[in-house]
Amino acid sequence: MQPKLVLIEGLPGFGKTTTAQLVHDILIDMNINTQLFLEGNLDHPADYDGVACFGEYEYQELLRDHAEFGDLLRTRLMKHGNHYFLEYRKLINEFGVSIPKELMDYIFKYDIYELPLDQNRVRIMEKWEQFAKRSMNGTDTYVFDCCFIQNPVTIGMIKYGAANEVVMSYVKQLASIVEQLNPLLLYVEQDDLDHSFRKAVKERPAAWSEGFIEYYTNQGFGLDHGVHGVEGALQVLKARRELEETIFNDLSITKEKVNNSSYDLDAYKQRLAKILTAHFT
């Protein structure tokens, strides 16, 4: 069976998004029905972005303390089992400043990726299981940008300083869920991590680099190792690279590494096309 899922992974600044877009274009050229989901897509079929999760008590507390916004909140609310899922980023996009900061601060505390690691893992597994079940009988191939390895590593290692074995278990559980889709993992590499990260910091908005550095140095792994600033973020990235290398080697799904160090788009696309042709024909 041809892969029904292509997973793009790699470190920040290595070209994951570019790779995902190129893979999508190549598959379309091969007449394969393909859906592309980049990082930050609020309609991602297997992940959550800008979604908060409440138990019954927390949900009732939300409605009690912010009763005047109850109807508004319900426009972006879904219930699955015993939990309520609020698509708060869609609310922000639709209603913006009409939502008070106090309310958004309360909601953000329950973002899927702000939950304790064990709770996050349960909710994410449920979402991936729903996706795998729906897509198994469909005809489309999905291309996912950095939600398979990156997200478990980020919340597990970076945010909570979890042991490597815990993070590896998280990723391997995801792999077992999508095994039926015959997934293909493409891991993007760069020869010079230092250069690639500094290049990303220089080229991207200051808000991105400031937020990234704060996230990587002021919690979990960064705090445990006493790192600071750009140099500290680089130290954490190097540790993340080692962990992701171990995870990659330990996964039993079909996988390929692709080097993007040259930043030669045409040559890179040719390498990707060769890999995809081998797995889709």
Coordinates of C-alpha atoms in Angstrom, one line a residue:
M1 CA 0.0 0.0 0.0
Q2 CA 1.2 3.5 -0.8
P3 CA 1.8 5.7 2.2
K4 CA -1.3 7.6 3.2
L5 CA 0.7 9.8 5.6
V6 CA 3.9 11.6 5.1
L7 CA 5.5 13.1 8.3
I8 CA 8.0 15.9 8.0
E9 CA 10.3 16.4 11.0
G10 CA 13.5 18.3 11.8
L11 CA 14.8 21.1 14.0
P12 CA 13.7 24.7 13.8
G13 CA 15.3 26.5 10.8
F14 CA 16.1 23.3 9.0
G15 CA 13.4 23.7 6.3
K16 CA 10.5 21.6 7.5
T17 CA 7.8 23.8 6.1
T18 CA 9.6 24.2 2.8
T19 CA 10.0 20.4 2.7
A20 CA 6.3 19.8 3.5
Q21 CA 5.3 22.2 0.7
L22 CA 7.6 20.6 -1.8
V23 CA 6.4 17.1 -0.9
H24 CA 2.8 18.2 -1.4
D25 CA 3.6 19.7 -4.8
I26 CA 5.5 16.6 -5.9
L27 CA 2.7 14.3 -4.9
I28 CA 0.2 16.5 -6.7
D29 CA 2.4 16.3 -9.8
M30 CA 2.3 12.5 -9.4
N31 CA -1.5 12.7 -9.5
I32 CA -1.8 11.6 -5.8
N33 CA -4.7 13.2 -3.9
T34 CA -2.9 15.1 -1.2
Q35 CA -3.8 17.3 1.8
L36 CA -1.1 19.5 3.4
F37 CA -1.3 20.6 7.0
L38 CA 1.5 23.0 8.1
E39 CA 2.4 23.9 11.6
G40 CA -0.3 26.3 13.1
N41 CA -3.2 25.0 11.0
L42 CA -6.2 25.5 13.2
D43 CA -8.1 22.7 11.3
H44 CA -5.4 20.1 11.7
P45 CA -7.1 16.6 11.6
A46 CA -4.6 14.9 14.0
D47 CA -3.4 17.7 16.3
Y48 CA -4.6 20.7 18.3
D49 CA -3.5 24.3 17.8
G50 CA -5.2 27.0 19.8
V51 CA -7.6 24.6 21.5
A52 CA -8.2 24.5 25.3
C53 CA -9.6 21.4 27.0
F54 CA -11.8 21.5 30.1
G55 CA -13.2 18.9 32.4
E56 CA -16.7 19.2 33.6
Y57 CA -15.8 21.3 36.7
E58 CA -13.5 23.6 34.9
Y59 CA -16.0 24.1 32.1
Q60 CA -18.8 25.0 34.5
E61 CA -16.4 27.4 36.3
L62 CA -15.6 29.0 33.0
L63 CA -19.3 29.6 32.3
R64 CA -20.1 30.8 35.8
D65 CA -17.3 33.3 36.0
H66 CA -17.8 34.6 32.4
A67 CA -21.6 34.1 32.0
E68 CA -21.9 37.1 29.7
F69 CA -19.6 35.3 27.1
G70 CA -21.4 31.9 27.3
D71 CA -23.1 32.2 24.0
L72 CA -19.9 33.3 22.3
L73 CA -17.8 30.5 23.8
R74 CA -20.4 27.9 22.7
T75 CA -19.9 28.9 19.1
R76 CA -16.5 27.3 19.2
L77 CA -17.1 24.5 21.7
M78 CA -17.1 20.8 21.2
K79 CA -17.7 18.0 23.6
H80 CA -16.0 14.6 23.3
G81 CA -16.6 12.1 26.1
N82 CA -16.3 13.9 29.4
H83 CA -14.2 16.8 28.1
Y84 CA -15.0 20.2 26.4
F85 CA -12.8 21.5 23.7
L86 CA -12.8 25.2 23.0
E87 CA -11.2 26.5 19.7
Y88 CA -10.1 29.8 21.3
R89 CA -7.7 30.9 18.6
K90 CA -10.6 30.8 16.1
L91 CA -12.6 33.0 18.6
I92 CA -9.7 35.5 18.7
N93 CA -9.5 35.5 14.9
E94 CA -13.3 36.2 14.7
F95 CA -13.9 38.5 17.6
G96 CA -10.5 39.9 18.5
V97 CA -10.4 42.7 21.1
S98 CA -14.0 42.1 22.1
I99 CA -12.8 39.1 24.2
P100 CA -11.3 40.4 27.5
K101 CA -7.7 39.5 28.4
E102 CA -8.8 38.0 31.7
L103 CA -11.0 35.5 29.9
M104 CA -8.3 34.6 27.4
D105 CA -5.7 34.2 30.2
Y106 CA -8.0 31.7 32.0
I107 CA -8.7 29.8 28.8
F108 CA -5.0 29.6 27.8
K109 CA -4.2 27.8 31.1
Y110 CA -6.1 24.9 29.7
D111 CA -4.5 24.9 26.2
I112 CA -3.8 21.3 25.1
Y113 CA -0.1 22.0 25.2
E114 CA -0.3 23.7 28.7
L115 CA -1.8 20.6 30.3
P116 CA 0.3 18.2 32.4
L117 CA 2.2 15.8 30.2
D118 CA 0.1 12.8 31.0
Q119 CA -3.1 14.6 30.2
N120 CA -1.7 16.1 27.0
R121 CA -0.7 12.7 25.9
V122 CA -4.1 11.2 26.4
R123 CA -5.9 14.0 24.5
I124 CA -3.4 13.9 21.6
M125 CA -3.6 10.1 21.3
E126 CA -7.4 10.4 21.1
K127 CA -7.1 12.9 18.3
W128 CA -4.6 10.8 16.3
E129 CA -6.8 7.7 16.7
Q130 CA -9.7 9.6 15.3
F131 CA -7.7 10.8 12.4
A132 CA -6.3 7.3 11.6
K133 CA -9.8 5.8 11.7
R134 CA -11.2 8.4 9.4
S135 CA -8.4 8.5 6.9
M136 CA -7.9 4.7 6.6
N137 CA -10.8 4.2 4.3
G138 CA -10.3 7.5 2.4
T139 CA -8.3 8.0 -0.8
D140 CA -6.2 11.0 0.2
T141 CA -2.5 11.1 1.4
Y142 CA -1.8 13.5 4.2
V143 CA 1.4 15.6 4.6
F144 CA 2.0 16.7 8.2
D145 CA 4.5 19.3 9.1
C146 CA 6.3 18.7 12.5
C147 CA 3.6 17.4 14.8
F148 CA 4.8 13.8 15.1
I149 CA 8.2 14.1 16.8
Q150 CA 8.5 17.8 17.4
N151 CA 5.4 18.2 19.6
P152 CA 6.0 15.3 22.0
V153 CA 9.6 16.4 22.3
T154 CA 8.7 20.0 22.8
I155 CA 6.1 19.4 25.6
G156 CA 8.0 16.4 27.1
M157 CA 11.6 17.4 27.0
I158 CA 11.6 21.2 26.6
K159 CA 8.5 22.2 28.6
Y160 CA 8.5 19.5 31.4
G161 CA 12.1 18.1 31.3
A162 CA 10.7 14.6 31.0
A163 CA 13.1 11.7 30.8
N164 CA 14.1 10.6 27.2
E165 CA 12.3 7.3 27.7
V166 CA 9.0 9.0 28.4
V167 CA 9.3 11.2 25.2
M168 CA 10.3 8.2 23.1
S169 CA 7.4 6.2 24.4
Y170 CA 5.0 9.1 23.4
V171 CA 6.3 9.2 19.8
K172 CA 6.3 5.4 19.5
Q173 CA 2.7 5.3 20.6
L174 CA 1.8 7.8 17.9
A175 CA 3.7 5.6 15.4
S176 CA 1.7 2.6 16.4
I177 CA -1.6 4.5 15.9
V178 CA -0.8 5.5 12.3
E179 CA 1.0 2.2 11.4
Q180 CA -2.1 1.1 9.4
L181 CA -1.6 4.2 7.1
N182 CA 1.9 2.9 6.1
P183 CA 3.5 6.3 7.0
L184 CA 6.6 7.7 5.5
L185 CA 8.8 9.8 7.8
L186 CA 11.1 12.4 6.2
Y187 CA 13.6 13.9 8.6
V188 CA 15.2 17.1 7.5
E189 CA 18.9 17.6 8.4
Q190 CA 21.4 20.4 8.3
D191 CA 25.1 20.0 8.7
D192 CA 25.6 23.1 10.8
L193 CA 22.9 23.5 13.6
D194 CA 24.5 26.7 14.9
H195 CA 24.4 28.4 11.5
S196 CA 20.9 27.2 10.7
F197 CA 19.4 28.5 14.0
R198 CA 21.2 31.8 13.9
K199 CA 20.0 32.2 10.3
A200 CA 16.4 31.6 11.4
V201 CA 16.8 34.1 14.3
K202 CA 18.1 36.7 11.8
E203 CA 15.4 36.1 9.2
R204 CA 12.3 35.7 11.3
P205 CA 10.5 38.3 13.3
A206 CA 12.0 39.3 16.6
A207 CA 8.8 38.1 18.4
W208 CA 9.5 34.6 17.1
S209 CA 13.1 34.4 18.3
E210 CA 12.3 36.0 21.7
G211 CA 9.4 33.7 22.3
F212 CA 11.4 30.7 21.2
I213 CA 14.4 31.5 23.4
E214 CA 12.2 32.1 26.4
Y215 CA 10.3 28.9 25.9
Y216 CA 13.6 26.9 25.5
T217 CA 15.5 28.4 28.4
N218 CA 12.9 29.3 31.1
Q219 CA 11.2 26.0 31.7
G220 CA 11.8 22.3 31.9
F221 CA 15.1 21.2 30.3
G222 CA 16.5 24.8 30.1
L223 CA 15.9 25.5 33.7
D224 CA 17.3 22.2 34.8
H225 CA 20.5 23.0 32.9
G226 CA 20.7 26.7 33.8
V227 CA 20.9 28.0 30.2
H228 CA 20.2 31.5 29.0
G229 CA 19.8 33.5 25.8
V230 CA 20.6 32.4 22.2
E231 CA 23.6 30.3 23.4
G232 CA 21.4 28.6 25.9
A233 CA 18.7 27.9 23.3
L234 CA 21.4 26.4 21.1
Q235 CA 22.5 24.0 23.9
V236 CA 18.9 22.8 24.3
L237 CA 18.6 22.4 20.6
K238 CA 21.7 20.2 20.5
A239 CA 20.3 18.0 23.3
R240 CA 17.0 17.9 21.3
R241 CA 18.9 16.8 18.2
E242 CA 20.5 13.9 20.1
L243 CA 17.1 12.8 21.4
E244 CA 15.4 13.0 18.0
E245 CA 18.3 11.1 16.5
T246 CA 17.7 8.3 19.0
I247 CA 13.9 8.4 18.4
F248 CA 14.4 8.3 14.6
N249 CA 16.7 5.3 14.9
D250 CA 14.3 3.5 17.2
L251 CA 11.2 3.9 15.0
S252 CA 10.2 0.9 12.9
I253 CA 8.1 2.9 10.4
T254 CA 9.5 3.7 6.9
K255 CA 11.8 6.6 7.2
E256 CA 14.4 8.6 5.3
K257 CA 16.7 11.4 6.1
V258 CA 17.1 14.3 3.6
N259 CA 19.9 16.9 3.9
N260 CA 18.9 20.5 3.2
S261 CA 22.3 22.2 4.0
S262 CA 22.9 23.6 0.5
Y263 CA 19.6 25.6 0.4
D264 CA 19.5 24.8 -3.3
L265 CA 15.8 24.5 -3.8
D266 CA 15.8 22.9 -7.2
A267 CA 18.4 20.2 -6.2
Y268 CA 16.5 19.6 -3.0
K269 CA 13.2 19.1 -4.8
Q270 CA 14.9 16.6 -7.1
R271 CA 16.1 14.6 -4.1
L272 CA 12.7 14.6 -2.5
A273 CA 11.1 13.6 -5.8
K274 CA 13.4 10.6 -6.1
I275 CA 12.6 9.5 -2.6
L276 CA 8.8 9.9 -3.1
T277 CA 8.9 8.1 -6.4
A278 CA 10.5 5.2 -4.8
H279 CA 7.8 4.9 -2.2
F280 CA 4.7 5.9 -4.2
T281 CA 5.3 3.8 -7.4

